[in-house]
C-alpha cells in the first residue's frame, strides 16, 4: 500500500518499516516530502480546548489541495489515504494537515466552511488498486491528447492529466495564449478515452509549479515548493533595482519575469528614497550633465556631459544634493573633472593567500633567477681573485703597517735555470722507435707543441709591480676624516 508521501503516489516509494493506509508514523519526513507542504509545529502539543477541529486538508496530484469535513470522526493523521466525496463518484487523496492549523489555512485561502465536502472513509484495498491503475494511465493519455490537439490544429498545450480516484473522470490542464474553441476536441477525447472529460486552463506560472524544476539560483522553484500566490511582476521592478532589461536573464522557466524580483523591491524603494531623482540635470561651467547610472549599495551617482557622454564621473549623493541646491540658486558648479575626488585605494589583506592558481610557479621562477644571479662565471671568479690580491698588496700610509711590511719583505727568488742547463732525459726504447718512423716525424713537425700557460708567474710579477708602484705613489682613494664635534645646544629652544 502507498502512504502517499510522494507527489505521484507511487506505490514503490518506501517511507519506513511500517506503511499502511493509515499513514506513516514518522511525520517529520513523510509530512514534508511533497510540494507546498506545511510544517505542523502543533503536532506534539495537546489541544487545551475541548472542541476539536473537524476539518482536514487533503492533497491530490501535484499541488492541488482542498479541505474536507471529518463527519464520522475518523482518527486521521498526516499521510493517511482516505476516500472523499466528489462529483461524480468519489476521489482518493492523502491527508496533508490536521488540527488547528487547518483553520488558519482555510482563513488564508478564504475557503468557506459551508462549501466543504465530507470524508467517506479510510481507503480500502479496492480503492487503492483502482486509484493506482488510473494513475498509471496518465502519461500515455497525455501523449495521446497532445497528438489529437496537434491534429486538430489548436494553439494549446496539454500540461498535465489527472484521473479521479474511481477513474470516472479525467481532467486535462492546458495553457494557451488566446481563447481556444475545443468543442470538437472534447468529442475526440470522449471517444478515445471513454470517460467524462473536464478541461481546465491554467497560467504559465501554474504550469511551472505543477511540472517543477531547478531555477537559475540552483534551488528548487519557489512556485513548486512554498509560493502560493503569484503577484504580477513588471519591468519597472527591474528598473528600480538598476538591472538591465534582458529578457533572457530576467525570465524564469515559465517564460515570465521571475517572482523573486519582488522579494527585495521594498528594500530598494526605501534606499532610493534618499537619492535625488534619476532625471536630475547639473549646470556646470563646461556644460550640462545628466545622471547616467545609480549605485544603490555604494550610494553614488554617475554623471556625464550631454555633448560627450563617453566619460563618466561618480559622486556621492551628499555632494550631488549640494550641487543641485547651488543650481537652484542660479549658480553654476565647477566642471565635473574638478569636482571628481581621487579614489583612495583600500589596503586589502588576503587571509587565504590563494589568489592565483599559478602562485607556486611564480615563486619558483623568482628563485631560479636569484640562483643564476648568485652563480658568478669563472672569468668573474678569476678577476675577483686578482682584484683581491691587488687590494691585499696595496700598502697603507700608516707607519705601523709600513714597518710591518718592511719586516716581512721576502728575499727575491733566485732565477730558475734554463732548460738547456738541465740534464736531458734519456728516451725510452718505444719512443725511439717512433722517432725513427718518418710518419711520426712528419706529424710531430706539422703539429706544434701546446705550451701550458704559466699563470702563477704572471700573478707574481703583477704583485711585484703593484707593490713597487704603490710605494712610489700615495693611495688616492684614502679618505680624510675630520674630527666630529658634538652639536651646540640651543638655549632658546
CSV table of C-alpha atoms in Angstrom, one decimal:
chain,number,residue,atom,x,y,z
A,1,UNK,CA,0.0,0.0,0.0
A,2,UNK,CA,1.1,3.5,-0.6
A,3,UNK,CA,1.3,6.1,2.1
A,4,UNK,CA,1.1,8.9,-0.4
A,5,UNK,CA,4.3,10.6,0.6
A,6,UNK,CA,5.5,11.0,-3.0
A,7,UNK,CA,3.7,13.6,-5.2
A,8,UNK,CA,2.9,11.0,-7.8
A,9,UNK,CA,1.5,8.5,-5.4
A,10,UNK,CA,3.9,5.7,-6.5
A,11,UNK,CA,3.5,2.5,-4.5
A,12,UNK,CA,7.2,1.7,-4.8
A,13,UNK,CA,8.1,4.6,-2.5
A,14,UNK,CA,9.2,3.4,0.9
A,15,UNK,CA,8.7,5.6,3.9
A,16,UNK,CA,9.9,3.4,6.7
A,17,UNK,CA,9.3,0.0,8.3
A,18,UNK,CA,5.5,0.5,8.5
A,19,UNK,CA,3.5,1.5,5.5
A,20,UNK,CA,-0.3,1.2,5.7
A,21,UNK,CA,-3.4,3.1,4.6
A,22,UNK,CA,-3.4,4.8,8.0
A,23,UNK,CA,-0.3,6.7,7.0
A,24,UNK,CA,3.3,6.9,8.2
A,25,UNK,CA,4.3,7.2,11.8
A,26,UNK,CA,7.3,9.5,11.0
A,27,UNK,CA,5.5,12.8,10.5
A,28,UNK,CA,8.7,14.9,10.1
A,29,UNK,CA,9.9,13.0,6.9
A,30,UNK,CA,6.6,12.0,5.4
A,31,UNK,CA,4.7,15.1,6.0
A,32,UNK,CA,7.3,17.4,4.4
A,33,UNK,CA,8.2,15.4,1.3
A,34,UNK,CA,5.7,16.8,-1.2
A,35,UNK,CA,5.1,20.2,-2.9
A,36,UNK,CA,3.8,23.2,-0.9
A,37,UNK,CA,3.9,21.3,2.4
A,38,UNK,CA,3.0,23.0,5.7
A,39,UNK,CA,5.0,22.0,8.8
A,40,UNK,CA,2.7,21.0,11.6
A,41,UNK,CA,4.5,22.6,14.6
A,42,UNK,CA,1.5,21.8,16.8
A,43,UNK,CA,1.6,18.0,16.2
A,44,UNK,CA,3.3,17.3,19.6
A,45,UNK,CA,1.1,19.7,21.6
A,46,UNK,CA,-2.2,18.7,23.1
A,47,UNK,CA,-5.1,20.9,22.4
A,48,UNK,CA,-6.2,22.6,25.7
A,49,UNK,CA,-9.7,23.3,24.3
A,50,UNK,CA,-12.4,20.6,24.4
A,51,UNK,CA,-13.7,21.2,20.9
A,52,UNK,CA,-11.6,19.6,18.1
A,53,UNK,CA,-11.2,20.9,14.5
A,54,UNK,CA,-13.3,18.7,12.2
A,55,UNK,CA,-11.7,19.9,9.0
A,56,UNK,CA,-8.7,18.2,7.3
A,57,UNK,CA,-6.5,19.4,4.4
A,58,UNK,CA,-6.3,16.7,1.7
A,59,UNK,CA,-3.6,16.7,-1.1
A,60,UNK,CA,-4.1,15.2,-4.5
A,61,UNK,CA,-1.8,15.0,-7.5
A,62,UNK,CA,1.0,17.7,-7.6
A,63,UNK,CA,-0.1,20.8,-5.7
A,64,UNK,CA,-3.9,20.5,-5.8
A,65,UNK,CA,-5.3,20.7,-2.3
A,66,UNK,CA,-8.7,21.0,-0.8
A,67,UNK,CA,-10.4,21.0,2.7
A,68,UNK,CA,-12.9,18.3,3.8
A,69,UNK,CA,-15.0,17.8,6.9
A,70,UNK,CA,-14.5,14.8,9.1
A,71,UNK,CA,-18.1,14.0,9.7
A,72,UNK,CA,-17.6,10.4,11.1
A,73,UNK,CA,-14.7,11.5,13.5
A,74,UNK,CA,-12.3,9.1,11.9
A,75,UNK,CA,-8.8,9.1,13.6
A,76,UNK,CA,-6.6,10.7,10.9
A,77,UNK,CA,-3.0,12.0,10.8
A,78,UNK,CA,-0.6,13.2,8.2
A,79,UNK,CA,-0.1,10.6,5.4
A,80,UNK,CA,-3.5,8.8,5.8
A,81,UNK,CA,-5.0,7.7,2.5
A,82,UNK,CA,-8.8,8.5,2.5
A,83,UNK,CA,-11.8,8.4,0.2
A,84,UNK,CA,-13.6,11.7,-0.1
A,85,UNK,CA,-16.8,13.0,-1.7
A,86,UNK,CA,-16.6,14.2,-5.3
A,87,UNK,CA,-18.9,14.9,-8.3
A,88,UNK,CA,-19.5,12.4,-9.7
A,89,UNK,CA,-18.4,9.4,-7.7
A,90,UNK,CA,-15.6,9.6,-5.1
A,91,UNK,CA,-11.9,10.6,-5.1
A,92,UNK,CA,-8.8,9.3,-3.2
A,93,UNK,CA,-6.4,11.7,-1.6
A,94,UNK,CA,-3.7,11.9,1.2
A,95,UNK,CA,-4.1,13.9,4.4
A,96,UNK,CA,-1.5,16.7,4.4
A,97,UNK,CA,-2.5,18.7,7.5
A,98,UNK,CA,-4.7,18.2,10.6
A,99,UNK,CA,-5.5,20.1,13.8
A,100,UNK,CA,-5.8,23.8,14.5
A,101,UNK,CA,-3.5,24.8,11.6
A,102,UNK,CA,-6.2,23.8,9.2
A,103,UNK,CA,-8.4,26.7,10.3
A,104,UNK,CA,-5.5,29.1,9.7
A,105,UNK,CA,-5.0,27.8,6.2
A,106,UNK,CA,-8.7,28.0,5.4
A,107,UNK,CA,-8.8,31.6,6.6
A,108,UNK,CA,-5.7,32.4,4.5
A,109,UNK,CA,-7.2,30.9,1.3
A,110,UNK,CA,-10.7,32.3,2.1
A,111,UNK,CA,-12.3,28.9,2.0
A,112,UNK,CA,-15.9,28.8,3.3
A,113,UNK,CA,-16.8,26.0,5.7
A,114,UNK,CA,-20.3,25.6,4.1
A,115,UNK,CA,-18.8,24.6,0.7
A,116,UNK,CA,-16.6,21.9,2.3
A,117,UNK,CA,-17.3,18.3,1.2
A,118,UNK,CA,-17.2,15.3,3.6
A,119,UNK,CA,-14.9,12.4,4.1
A,120,UNK,CA,-16.4,8.9,3.5
A,121,UNK,CA,-13.8,6.5,5.0
A,122,UNK,CA,-10.2,5.4,5.0
A,123,UNK,CA,-9.3,4.0,1.6
A,124,UNK,CA,-9.6,0.2,1.5
A,125,UNK,CA,-7.6,-2.2,-0.7
A,126,UNK,CA,-10.1,-1.9,-3.6
A,127,UNK,CA,-10.0,1.9,-3.6
A,128,UNK,CA,-6.2,1.9,-3.7
A,129,UNK,CA,-6.0,-0.6,-6.6
A,130,UNK,CA,-8.4,1.4,-8.8
A,131,UNK,CA,-6.6,4.6,-7.9
A,132,UNK,CA,-3.1,3.3,-8.7
A,133,UNK,CA,-4.3,1.7,-12.0
A,134,UNK,CA,-5.8,5.1,-13.1
A,135,UNK,CA,-2.6,6.9,-12.2
A,136,UNK,CA,-0.5,4.6,-14.4
A,137,UNK,CA,-2.6,5.6,-17.4
A,138,UNK,CA,-1.9,9.3,-17.1
A,139,UNK,CA,1.4,9.5,-19.1
A,140,UNK,CA,0.0,7.6,-22.1
A,141,UNK,CA,-3.2,9.6,-22.1
A,142,UNK,CA,-1.3,12.9,-22.0
A,143,UNK,CA,0.7,11.9,-25.1
A,144,UNK,CA,-2.4,10.8,-27.0
A,145,UNK,CA,-4.2,14.0,-26.0
A,146,UNK,CA,-1.3,16.2,-27.4
A,147,UNK,CA,-1.4,14.3,-30.7
A,148,UNK,CA,-5.2,14.9,-31.0
A,149,UNK,CA,-4.8,18.6,-30.3
A,150,UNK,CA,-2.0,18.9,-32.8
A,151,UNK,CA,-4.0,17.1,-35.4
A,152,UNK,CA,-6.9,19.5,-35.0
A,153,UNK,CA,-4.6,22.5,-35.3
A,154,UNK,CA,-5.4,24.0,-31.9
A,155,UNK,CA,-2.9,26.5,-30.4
A,156,UNK,CA,-2.8,25.0,-26.9
A,157,UNK,CA,-0.5,22.8,-24.8
A,158,UNK,CA,-1.7,19.9,-22.7
A,159,UNK,CA,0.4,20.4,-19.5
A,160,UNK,CA,-0.9,17.7,-17.2
A,161,UNK,CA,-3.6,15.0,-16.9
A,162,UNK,CA,-5.2,13.9,-13.6
A,163,UNK,CA,-7.6,10.9,-13.2
A,164,UNK,CA,-10.1,10.9,-10.4
A,165,UNK,CA,-9.7,8.2,-7.7
A,166,UNK,CA,-12.6,6.0,-9.1
A,167,UNK,CA,-11.4,6.6,-12.8
A,168,UNK,CA,-14.8,8.1,-13.6
A,169,UNK,CA,-13.4,11.4,-14.7
A,170,UNK,CA,-10.2,12.8,-16.2
A,171,UNK,CA,-9.1,16.4,-16.0
A,172,UNK,CA,-6.9,18.0,-18.7
A,173,UNK,CA,-4.8,21.0,-17.7
A,174,UNK,CA,-3.8,23.2,-20.6
A,175,UNK,CA,-2.1,26.5,-21.3
A,176,UNK,CA,-2.9,28.9,-24.2
A,177,UNK,CA,-2.2,32.5,-25.2
A,178,UNK,CA,-5.6,33.0,-26.7
A,179,UNK,CA,-9.1,31.6,-26.4
A,180,UNK,CA,-9.4,28.1,-27.7
A,181,UNK,CA,-12.6,26.5,-29.1
A,182,UNK,CA,-12.3,22.9,-28.0
A,183,UNK,CA,-15.8,21.7,-28.7
A,184,UNK,CA,-14.5,19.3,-31.3
A,185,UNK,CA,-11.6,18.4,-29.1
A,186,UNK,CA,-13.9,17.2,-26.3
A,187,UNK,CA,-15.7,14.9,-28.7
A,188,UNK,CA,-12.5,13.4,-29.8
A,189,UNK,CA,-11.3,12.9,-26.2
A,190,UNK,CA,-14.6,11.3,-25.1
A,191,UNK,CA,-14.5,8.8,-28.0
A,192,UNK,CA,-10.8,8.0,-27.4
A,193,UNK,CA,-10.7,7.7,-23.6
A,194,UNK,CA,-14.3,6.6,-22.8
A,195,UNK,CA,-14.8,8.7,-19.7
A,196,UNK,CA,-16.0,12.1,-18.6
A,197,UNK,CA,-13.8,14.9,-19.8
A,198,UNK,CA,-13.0,18.1,-17.8
A,199,UNK,CA,-10.8,20.9,-19.3
A,200,UNK,CA,-9.1,23.5,-17.1
A,201,UNK,CA,-7.0,26.4,-18.3
A,202,UNK,CA,-4.1,27.4,-16.1
A,203,UNK,CA,-1.4,30.1,-16.4
A,204,UNK,CA,2.2,29.6,-17.3
A,205,UNK,CA,3.3,30.1,-13.7
A,206,UNK,CA,0.8,27.4,-12.5
A,207,UNK,CA,2.3,25.2,-15.2
A,208,UNK,CA,5.8,25.6,-13.9
A,209,UNK,CA,4.5,24.9,-10.4
A,210,UNK,CA,3.0,21.6,-11.5
A,211,UNK,CA,6.0,20.5,-13.5
A,212,UNK,CA,8.6,21.7,-11.1
A,213,UNK,CA,12.3,22.2,-11.8
A,214,UNK,CA,15.6,23.9,-10.8
A,215,UNK,CA,16.0,27.7,-11.1
A,216,UNK,CA,19.0,29.7,-12.1
A,217,UNK,CA,19.9,30.1,-8.5
A,218,UNK,CA,20.4,26.3,-8.1
A,219,UNK,CA,17.4,25.8,-5.9
A,220,UNK,CA,14.0,24.2,-6.5
A,221,UNK,CA,11.5,26.5,-8.0
A,222,UNK,CA,9.7,28.7,-5.4
A,223,UNK,CA,6.3,28.2,-7.1
A,224,UNK,CA,6.6,24.4,-6.7
A,225,UNK,CA,7.8,24.4,-3.1
A,226,UNK,CA,6.3,27.2,-1.0
A,227,UNK,CA,4.9,30.1,-3.1
A,228,UNK,CA,1.1,30.0,-3.3
A,229,UNK,CA,0.1,33.5,-4.6
A,230,UNK,CA,1.5,34.8,-7.9
A,231,UNK,CA,1.9,38.6,-7.9
A,232,UNK,CA,2.3,40.5,-11.1
A,233,UNK,CA,5.9,41.4,-12.0
A,234,UNK,CA,6.6,44.2,-14.5
A,235,UNK,CA,9.7,45.8,-15.9
A,236,UNK,CA,9.6,48.7,-13.5
A,237,UNK,CA,10.7,46.3,-10.8
A,238,UNK,CA,13.9,45.6,-12.7
A,239,UNK,CA,14.4,49.4,-13.3
A,240,UNK,CA,14.1,50.2,-9.6
A,241,UNK,CA,16.9,47.6,-8.9
A,242,UNK,CA,19.1,49.0,-11.7
A,243,UNK,CA,19.0,45.8,-13.7
A,244,UNK,CA,19.5,45.6,-17.4
A,245,UNK,CA,16.3,44.8,-19.3
A,246,UNK,CA,17.4,41.5,-20.6
A,247,UNK,CA,14.5,39.1,-21.0
A,248,UNK,CA,16.8,36.0,-21.2
A,249,UNK,CA,18.2,36.7,-17.7
A,250,UNK,CA,15.1,38.1,-16.1
A,251,UNK,CA,12.7,35.5,-17.3
A,252,UNK,CA,12.1,32.2,-15.4
A,253,UNK,CA,11.2,28.7,-16.7
A,254,UNK,CA,7.6,29.8,-17.2
A,255,UNK,CA,8.7,32.5,-19.7
A,256,UNK,CA,7.5,35.3,-17.4
A,257,UNK,CA,9.6,37.6,-15.2
A,258,UNK,CA,10.9,35.9,-12.1
A,259,UNK,CA,8.9,36.1,-9.0
A,260,UNK,CA,12.0,36.7,-6.9
A,261,UNK,CA,12.3,40.2,-8.4
A,262,UNK,CA,9.6,41.2,-5.9
A,263,UNK,CA,11.3,39.9,-2.9
A,264,UNK,CA,13.8,42.8,-2.4
A,265,UNK,CA,11.8,45.5,-4.1
A,266,UNK,CA,10.7,47.2,-0.8
A,267,UNK,CA,14.3,47.4,0.4
A,268,UNK,CA,15.4,49.1,-2.9
A,269,UNK,CA,12.5,51.6,-2.7
A,270,UNK,CA,13.5,52.5,0.8
A,271,UNK,CA,17.1,53.1,-0.2
A,272,UNK,CA,16.1,55.1,-3.3
A,273,UNK,CA,14.0,57.5,-1.2
A,274,UNK,CA,17.3,59.2,-0.1
A,275,UNK,CA,18.6,59.5,-3.6
A,276,UNK,CA,17.9,62.5,-5.9
A,277,UNK,CA,15.8,61.9,-8.9
A,278,UNK,CA,17.5,60.0,-11.7
A,279,UNK,CA,16.3,62.7,-14.2
A,280,UNK,CA,18.3,65.4,-12.5
A,281,UNK,CA,20.5,67.7,-14.6
A,282,UNK,CA,23.6,69.7,-13.4
A,283,UNK,CA,24.6,73.0,-14.9
A,284,UNK,CA,28.4,73.2,-14.9
A,285,UNK,CA,30.8,75.8,-16.3
A,286,UNK,CA,31.7,73.3,-19.1
A,287,UNK,CA,28.1,72.4,-20.0
A,288,UNK,CA,25.0,70.5,-18.8
A,289,UNK,CA,25.4,67.0,-17.3
A,290,UNK,CA,22.8,64.3,-16.8
A,291,UNK,CA,22.6,61.2,-14.5
A,292,UNK,CA,23.5,58.1,-16.4
A,293,UNK,CA,23.7,55.5,-13.6
A,294,UNK,CA,22.9,54.9,-9.9
A,295,UNK,CA,24.6,52.6,-7.5
A,296,UNK,CA,22.3,51.8,-4.5
A,297,UNK,CA,24.9,49.9,-2.5
A,298,UNK,CA,27.7,52.5,-2.7
A,299,UNK,CA,25.3,55.4,-2.6
A,300,UNK,CA,26.8,57.0,-5.7
A,301,UNK,CA,25.5,58.6,-8.9
A,302,UNK,CA,27.3,58.7,-12.2
A,303,UNK,CA,27.1,61.8,-14.4
A,304,UNK,CA,28.2,62.6,-17.9
A,305,UNK,CA,28.1,65.6,-20.2
A,306,UNK,CA,25.3,65.9,-22.7
A,307,UNK,CA,27.8,66.8,-25.5
A,308,UNK,CA,30.3,64.0,-24.7
A,309,UNK,CA,28.8,61.1,-22.8
A,310,UNK,CA,31.8,58.8,-23.0
A,311,UNK,CA,33.4,60.0,-19.8
A,312,UNK,CA,31.5,59.2,-16.6
A,313,UNK,CA,32.1,60.8,-13.2
A,314,UNK,CA,30.8,59.3,-10.0
A,315,UNK,CA,29.8,61.4,-6.9
A,316,UNK,CA,28.3,60.8,-3.5
A,317,UNK,CA,24.7,61.6,-3.1
A,318,UNK,CA,25.5,64.2,-0.5
A,319,UNK,CA,27.7,66.1,-2.9
A,320,UNK,CA,25.0,65.8,-5.6
A,321,UNK,CA,22.4,67.3,-3.3
A,322,UNK,CA,24.8,70.3,-2.7
A,323,UNK,CA,25.3,70.8,-6.4
A,324,UNK,CA,21.5,70.7,-7.0
A,325,UNK,CA,21.0,73.3,-4.3
A,326,UNK,CA,23.7,75.5,-5.9
A,327,UNK,CA,22.0,75.3,-9.3
A,328,UNK,CA,18.7,76.3,-7.8
A,329,UNK,CA,20.3,79.5,-6.5
A,330,UNK,CA,21.3,80.2,-10.1
A,331,UNK,CA,25.0,79.4,-9.8
A,332,UNK,CA,26.9,77.1,-12.0
A,333,UNK,CA,29.1,74.5,-10.5
A,334,UNK,CA,32.7,73.6,-11.4
A,335,UNK,CA,33.4,71.2,-14.2
A,336,UNK,CA,33.0,67.5,-13.4
A,337,UNK,CA,36.7,66.9,-13.7
A,338,UNK,CA,37.4,69.4,-10.9
A,339,UNK,CA,34.7,68.0,-8.7
A,340,UNK,CA,36.0,64.5,-9.0
A,341,UNK,CA,37.9,63.4,-6.0
A,342,UNK,CA,40.7,60.8,-6.4
A,343,UNK,CA,39.8,57.4,-5.2
A,344,UNK,CA,41.8,56.2,-2.2
A,345,UNK,CA,42.7,52.6,-2.7
A,346,UNK,CA,41.9,50.4,0.2
A,347,UNK,CA,44.6,48.2,1.6
A,348,UNK,CA,43.2,44.7,1.4
A,349,UNK,CA,44.6,41.7,3.3
A,350,UNK,CA,44.4,38.3,1.7
A,351,UNK,CA,43.8,35.9,4.5
A,352,UNK,CA,43.7,32.8,2.4
A,353,UNK,CA,46.7,33.8,0.2
A,354,UNK,CA,45.4,31.8,-2.7
A,355,UNK,CA,44.6,34.5,-5.3
A,356,UNK,CA,46.3,33.0,-8.3
A,357,UNK,CA,46.4,29.4,-9.4
A,358,UNK,CA,50.0,29.6,-10.7
A,359,UNK,CA,51.3,31.2,-7.5
A,360,UNK,CA,53.8,28.3,-6.9
A,361,UNK,CA,55.2,28.7,-10.4
A,362,UNK,CA,55.9,32.4,-10.0
A,363,UNK,CA,57.9,31.7,-6.8
A,364,UNK,CA,60.0,29.0,-8.5
A,365,UNK,CA,60.8,31.4,-11.3
A,366,UNK,CA,62.0,34.1,-9.0
A,367,UNK,CA,64.2,31.6,-7.1
A,368,UNK,CA,65.7,30.4,-10.3
A,369,UNK,CA,66.6,33.9,-11.3
A,370,UNK,CA,68.2,34.6,-7.9
A,371,UNK,CA,70.2,31.4,-8.1
A,372,UNK,CA,71.5,32.3,-11.6
A,373,UNK,CA,72.5,35.7,-10.4
A,374,UNK,CA,74.3,34.4,-7.4
A,375,UNK,CA,76.3,32.0,-9.5
A,376,UNK,CA,79.2,34.0,-11.0
A,377,UNK,CA,81.1,32.9,-14.1
A,378,UNK,CA,84.6,31.5,-13.9
A,379,UNK,CA,86.1,34.7,-15.5
A,380,UNK,CA,84.4,36.8,-12.8
A,381,UNK,CA,85.9,34.5,-10.2
A,382,UNK,CA,89.4,34.8,-11.6
A,383,UNK,CA,89.0,38.6,-11.9
A,384,UNK,CA,87.8,38.7,-8.3
A,385,UNK,CA,90.7,36.8,-7.0
A,386,UNK,CA,93.2,39.0,-8.9
A,387,UNK,CA,91.5,42.2,-7.6
A,388,UNK,CA,91.6,40.7,-4.0
A,389,UNK,CA,95.3,40.0,-4.3
A,390,UNK,CA,95.9,43.5,-5.6
A,391,UNK,CA,93.9,45.0,-2.7
A,392,UNK,CA,95.9,43.0,-0.2
A,393,UNK,CA,99.2,44.1,-1.7
A,394,UNK,CA,98.3,47.9,-1.6
A,395,UNK,CA,100.4,49.4,1.2
A,396,UNK,CA,98.8,51.7,3.7
A,397,UNK,CA,100.3,55.1,4.6
A,398,UNK,CA,100.2,54.3,8.3
A,399,UNK,CA,103.7,53.9,9.9
A,400,UNK,CA,102.9,50.7,11.8
A,401,UNK,CA,101.9,48.9,8.7
A,402,UNK,CA,104.8,50.2,6.7
A,403,UNK,CA,107.2,48.8,9.3
A,404,UNK,CA,105.5,45.5,9.3
A,405,UNK,CA,105.7,45.4,5.5
A,406,UNK,CA,109.4,46.2,5.7
A,407,UNK,CA,110.0,43.5,8.3
A,408,UNK,CA,108.1,40.9,6.3
A,409,UNK,CA,109.7,41.7,2.9
A,410,UNK,CA,110.7,38.4,1.4
A,411,UNK,CA,114.0,38.0,-0.5
A,412,UNK,CA,113.8,37.8,-4.2
A,413,UNK,CA,113.6,34.3,-5.5
A,414,UNK,CA,116.5,33.0,-7.5
A,415,UNK,CA,116.0,32.7,-11.1
A,416,UNK,CA,115.3,29.2,-12.3
A,417,UNK,CA,117.9,27.7,-14.5
A,418,UNK,CA,117.1,27.5,-18.2
A,419,UNK,CA,116.0,24.2,-19.7
A,420,UNK,CA,119.3,24.0,-21.6
A,421,UNK,CA,121.2,23.6,-18.3
A,422,UNK,CA,119.0,20.8,-17.2
A,423,UNK,CA,120.2,17.3,-18.0
A,424,UNK,CA,118.3,15.7,-20.8
A,425,UNK,CA,116.3,12.6,-20.1
A,426,UNK,CA,117.1,9.5,-22.0
A,427,UNK,CA,114.2,8.4,-24.2
A,428,UNK,CA,112.6,5.1,-23.8
A,429,UNK,CA,113.1,2.5,-26.5
A,430,UNK,CA,109.5,2.7,-27.6
A,431,UNK,CA,109.7,6.4,-28.2
A,432,UNK,CA,113.0,5.9,-30.1
A,433,UNK,CA,111.2,3.6,-32.5
A,434,UNK,CA,108.5,6.1,-33.0
A,435,UNK,CA,111.1,8.8,-33.7
A,436,UNK,CA,112.7,6.6,-36.4
A,437,UNK,CA,109.5,6.3,-38.3
A,438,UNK,CA,109.1,9.0,-40.9
A,439,UNK,CA,105.3,9.4,-40.4
A,440,UNK,CA,105.7,10.2,-36.8
A,441,UNK,CA,108.3,12.8,-37.5
A,442,UNK,CA,106.1,14.5,-40.1
A,443,UNK,CA,103.1,14.6,-37.7
A,444,UNK,CA,105.3,16.0,-35.0
A,445,UNK,CA,106.6,18.7,-37.3
A,446,UNK,CA,103.2,19.6,-38.5
A,447,UNK,CA,101.6,19.8,-35.1
A,448,UNK,CA,103.3,22.3,-32.8
A,449,UNK,CA,103.5,21.6,-29.2
A,450,UNK,CA,101.0,23.3,-26.9
A,451,UNK,CA,102.7,25.1,-24.1
A,452,UNK,CA,100.8,25.3,-20.9
A,453,UNK,CA,100.1,28.9,-19.7
A,454,UNK,CA,102.2,29.9,-16.8
A,455,UNK,CA,99.6,31.7,-14.7
A,456,UNK,CA,101.3,31.8,-11.3
A,457,UNK,CA,104.4,33.6,-12.8
A,458,UNK,CA,102.2,36.3,-14.2
A,459,UNK,CA,100.5,36.7,-10.9
A,460,UNK,CA,103.8,37.0,-9.0
A,461,UNK,CA,105.1,39.6,-11.5
A,462,UNK,CA,101.9,41.6,-11.2
A,463,UNK,CA,102.0,41.6,-7.5
A,464,UNK,CA,105.7,42.8,-7.5
A,465,UNK,CA,104.9,45.6,-10.0
A,466,UNK,CA,101.9,46.7,-8.0
A,467,UNK,CA,103.9,46.8,-4.7
A,468,UNK,CA,106.6,48.9,-6.4
A,469,UNK,CA,104.1,51.4,-7.8
A,470,UNK,CA,102.3,51.7,-4.5
A,471,UNK,CA,105.5,52.6,-2.7
A,472,UNK,CA,106.1,55.4,-5.1
A,473,UNK,CA,102.6,56.9,-5.4
A,474,UNK,CA,100.3,57.5,-2.4
A,475,UNK,CA,96.9,56.0,-2.3
A,476,UNK,CA,94.4,58.4,-3.9
A,477,UNK,CA,91.4,56.6,-2.6
A,478,UNK,CA,92.2,57.2,1.0
A,479,UNK,CA,89.6,59.3,2.8
A,480,UNK,CA,90.5,62.2,5.1
A,481,UNK,CA,88.3,62.0,8.2
A,482,UNK,CA,87.6,65.2,10.1
A,483,UNK,CA,87.1,65.5,13.8
A,484,UNK,CA,83.5,65.4,14.8
A,485,UNK,CA,82.3,67.8,17.5
A,486,UNK,CA,79.0,67.4,19.4
A,487,UNK,CA,76.2,69.8,18.3
A,488,UNK,CA,75.8,73.0,20.1
A,489,UNK,CA,72.8,73.3,22.4
A,490,UNK,CA,70.3,76.0,21.6
A,491,UNK,CA,69.2,77.7,24.8
A,492,UNK,CA,66.3,79.4,23.0
A,493,UNK,CA,64.7,76.1,22.0
